[in-house]
Coordinates of C-alpha atoms in Angstrom, one line a residue:
M1 CA -7.7 -14.8 15.0
A2 CA -4.1 -14.8 13.7
L3 CA -3.1 -13.6 10.2
S4 CA -2.0 -17.1 9.3
E5 CA -5.6 -18.3 9.8
I6 CA -7.1 -15.9 7.3
K7 CA -7.9 -17.9 4.1
K8 CA -11.0 -16.2 2.8
Y9 CA -9.2 -13.9 0.4
E10 CA -6.3 -15.3 -1.5
Q11 CA -4.0 -13.2 -3.6
D12 CA -5.2 -13.3 -7.2
G13 CA -8.3 -15.2 -6.2
G14 CA -11.8 -14.7 -7.7
E15 CA -12.5 -11.4 -6.1
A16 CA -9.1 -10.1 -7.1
K17 CA -9.6 -11.1 -10.7
E18 CA -12.8 -9.1 -10.8
I19 CA -11.2 -6.0 -9.3
A20 CA -8.1 -6.3 -11.6
Q21 CA -10.3 -5.6 -14.6
Y22 CA -10.7 -2.0 -13.2
L23 CA -6.9 -1.5 -12.6
P24 CA -5.6 -0.4 -16.0
W25 CA -1.9 0.2 -16.6
F26 CA -0.3 3.2 -18.3
P27 CA 3.2 4.1 -19.3
F28 CA 3.9 6.8 -16.7
K29 CA 6.9 8.4 -14.9
G30 CA 9.1 6.4 -17.2
I31 CA 7.7 3.1 -15.9
P32 CA 6.1 0.9 -18.6
R33 CA 3.3 -0.3 -16.4
F34 CA 1.9 2.1 -13.8
Y35 CA -1.3 0.7 -12.2
D36 CA -4.0 3.3 -11.7
I37 CA -6.5 2.8 -8.8
G38 CA -8.5 5.6 -10.3
G39 CA -10.1 2.9 -12.4
F40 CA -11.9 1.2 -9.6
L41 CA -12.4 4.4 -7.6
Y42 CA -14.6 5.5 -10.4
E43 CA -16.8 2.4 -10.0
P44 CA -18.7 2.6 -6.6
A45 CA -19.5 -1.1 -6.5
I46 CA -15.9 -2.2 -7.1
F47 CA -14.5 0.4 -4.6
Q48 CA -17.0 -0.9 -2.0
K49 CA -15.8 -4.5 -2.7
V50 CA -12.2 -3.5 -2.1
V51 CA -13.1 -1.8 1.2
D52 CA -15.3 -4.8 2.2
I53 CA -12.4 -7.3 1.5
F54 CA -10.0 -5.4 3.7
V55 CA -12.6 -4.9 6.5
D56 CA -13.3 -8.6 6.5
R57 CA -9.6 -9.5 6.6
Y58 CA -8.9 -7.3 9.6
R59 CA -12.1 -7.3 11.6
E60 CA -11.2 -10.0 14.0
I61 CA -7.4 -9.9 14.3
G62 CA -7.2 -7.1 16.9
I63 CA -6.0 -3.7 15.5
D64 CA -6.2 -0.4 17.4
S65 CA -5.8 2.0 14.5
V66 CA -5.4 2.3 10.7
A67 CA -2.6 4.3 9.2
G68 CA -2.8 5.5 5.6
L69 CA 0.1 6.7 3.5
D70 CA 0.2 10.0 1.6
A71 CA -1.6 10.1 -0.8
R72 CA -3.6 7.1 -2.0
G73 CA -3.6 5.6 1.5
F74 CA -5.7 8.6 2.4
I75 CA -8.4 7.4 0.0
L76 CA -8.4 3.7 1.0
G77 CA -7.7 4.0 4.7
P78 CA -10.6 6.2 6.0
P79 CA -13.5 4.0 4.8
I80 CA -11.7 0.9 6.1
A81 CA -11.1 2.6 9.5
L82 CA -14.7 3.8 9.7
A83 CA -16.1 0.3 9.0
L84 CA -13.8 -1.2 11.6
K85 CA -14.7 1.7 14.0
K86 CA -11.0 2.5 14.5
P87 CA -9.0 5.8 14.4
F88 CA -7.4 6.8 11.2
I89 CA -3.8 8.1 11.2
M90 CA -2.3 10.1 8.4
M91 CA 1.4 9.5 7.5
R92 CA 2.3 12.5 5.4
K93 CA 5.3 14.1 3.6
K94 CA 7.4 16.4 5.6
G95 CA 6.1 19.9 6.4
K96 CA 2.4 19.1 6.1
M97 CA 1.4 18.5 9.8
P98 CA 2.4 20.0 13.2
N99 CA 3.8 18.0 16.1
T100 CA 5.4 15.3 14.1
V101 CA 8.3 12.8 14.1
S102 CA 10.0 11.9 10.8
S103 CA 11.5 8.7 9.4
D104 CA 14.7 8.7 7.4
D105 CA 14.8 9.4 3.7
Y106 CA 14.0 6.4 1.5
K107 CA 14.0 5.1 -2.1
T108 CA 11.2 4.0 -4.3
E109 CA 11.0 2.7 -7.9
Y110 CA 10.7 6.4 -8.9
G111 CA 13.8 7.7 -7.0
S112 CA 14.7 9.1 -3.6
R113 CA 12.1 10.5 -1.3
S114 CA 12.1 12.4 2.0
G115 CA 10.9 10.4 5.0
L116 CA 7.3 10.3 6.1
T117 CA 6.0 12.0 9.2
V118 CA 3.3 11.2 11.7
Q119 CA 1.9 13.2 14.6
R120 CA 3.7 12.0 17.7
D121 CA 0.6 11.7 19.9
K122 CA -1.3 9.4 17.5
I123 CA 0.6 6.2 18.2
T124 CA 1.3 5.0 21.7
K125 CA 3.4 2.1 23.1
G126 CA 1.9 -1.3 22.3
Q127 CA -0.7 0.1 19.9
R128 CA -1.5 -2.3 17.1
V129 CA -1.4 -0.5 13.8
L130 CA -2.6 -1.6 10.3
I131 CA -0.8 0.3 7.5
I132 CA -2.7 0.8 4.3
D133 CA -1.5 1.9 0.9
D134 CA -2.5 1.3 -2.7
L135 CA 0.6 -0.6 -4.0
V136 CA 3.8 -2.0 -2.8
A137 CA 6.8 -2.4 -5.1
T138 CA 10.3 -1.9 -3.7
G139 CA 8.8 -1.4 -0.2
G140 CA 10.6 1.9 0.4
T141 CA 7.4 3.9 1.4
L142 CA 6.1 1.1 3.6
S143 CA 9.5 0.7 5.3
S144 CA 9.3 4.4 6.1
A145 CA 5.9 4.0 7.7
I146 CA 7.0 0.9 9.7
S147 CA 9.9 2.9 11.1
L148 CA 7.5 5.6 12.3
V149 CA 5.3 3.1 14.1
K150 CA 8.3 1.5 15.7
M151 CA 9.8 4.9 16.7
L152 CA 6.7 5.5 18.8
E153 CA 6.8 1.9 20.2
G154 CA 3.7 0.8 18.3
I155 CA 3.3 -2.6 16.6
V156 CA 2.7 -3.0 12.9
V157 CA 0.1 -5.8 12.5
E158 CA 0.5 -5.9 8.7
C159 CA 1.0 -3.7 5.7
A160 CA -1.9 -4.1 3.4
C161 CA -2.0 -3.0 -0.2
V162 CA -4.4 -3.5 -3.1
V163 CA -1.5 -4.4 -5.4
E164 CA 1.7 -6.2 -4.6
L165 CA 4.4 -6.3 -7.3
K166 CA 6.0 -9.7 -6.5
M167 CA 8.9 -9.1 -8.9
F168 CA 10.5 -6.9 -6.1
I169 CA 10.1 -9.3 -3.2
D170 CA 13.3 -11.2 -3.8
P171 CA 14.6 -10.8 -7.3
P172 CA 17.7 -12.6 -8.6
A173 CA 20.9 -10.7 -7.7
D174 CA 21.8 -10.2 -11.4
S175 CA 18.4 -8.8 -12.3
G176 CA 19.3 -5.2 -11.3
L177 CA 16.0 -4.9 -9.4
P178 CA 15.9 -3.7 -5.8
S179 CA 14.9 -6.4 -3.3
R180 CA 12.1 -5.6 -0.8
S181 CA 13.2 -8.6 1.4
K182 CA 16.8 -7.3 1.6
L183 CA 15.5 -3.7 2.4
F184 CA 13.3 -4.9 5.2
K185 CA 16.0 -7.1 6.6
D186 CA 18.6 -4.3 6.5
L187 CA 16.1 -2.1 8.4
G188 CA 15.1 -4.7 10.9
H189 CA 11.5 -4.9 9.5
Q190 CA 11.6 -8.6 8.4
D191 CA 9.1 -9.3 11.2
V192 CA 6.4 -7.2 9.5
P193 CA 4.1 -9.1 7.1
V194 CA 3.0 -7.5 3.8
W195 CA -0.2 -8.6 2.0
G196 CA -1.5 -7.6 -1.4
L197 CA -4.8 -8.6 -2.8
I198 CA -3.7 -8.5 -6.5
S199 CA -0.3 -9.2 -8.1
E200 CA 1.0 -8.2 -11.5
D201 CA 0.2 -11.8 -12.7
I202 CA -3.4 -10.8 -13.3
L203 CA -3.0 -7.1 -14.1
T204 CA -3.3 -7.4 -17.8
N205 CA -5.7 -4.5 -18.6
K206 CA -3.9 -2.0 -20.7
A207 CA -5.4 1.4 -20.6
S208 CA -7.0 2.7 -23.8
L209 CA -4.8 5.7 -24.6
P210 CA -5.6 8.6 -27.0
E211 CA -3.6 9.1 -30.1
G212 CA -0.4 11.0 -29.3
Y213 CA -0.4 10.1 -25.6
V214 CA 2.7 11.3 -23.9
D215 CA 4.0 10.1 -20.5
D216 CA 3.2 13.2 -18.5
G217 CA 4.7 12.0 -15.1
E218 CA 6.9 14.4 -13.2
E219 CA 10.0 12.1 -13.2
H220 CA 11.7 10.1 -15.9

């Protein structure tokens, strides 16, 4: 089954709207709306629904392994990989694993980041890899992961995220926002599809914050 034939779960469809209720946003790291997957992780039935949706989507398209990105991809990826009976691969920050290859440094909506790493014996030539993360915005982290798979001559079947911020896909030139489409094209990744179950259009659940709440993120 090709990705183009998968119609069961549409972005912002009925299942997505239910899950979105458990994805509150906070002002965090200087960003007005930081979407917190801890909301649905705290609800076993909703967490299970997320896993089931991703398993259903990828069960029949032919993947060889699931790669999760440090750190939230380590939460979402393993149960999906186990249900699909496929190996799980960690893509981590530098200095965390032995026998690795590293991608170049990259930028995110939070600032510059060192490249990700993967153990060089976990991906082989022609291996079909599904990349999992919680959210895609500018695409910087995903582009780093894609580069790792290509360095080892694997094939990225798709990058799958619970949340996709569409505002970064191809913003107007005068918006000042980084463009994910341009980034992927510049890196030669325009052939890699990205899919998100939920977009910012239905993420309207503002977190209930205590009096005196202060943005306590590390960067501003």
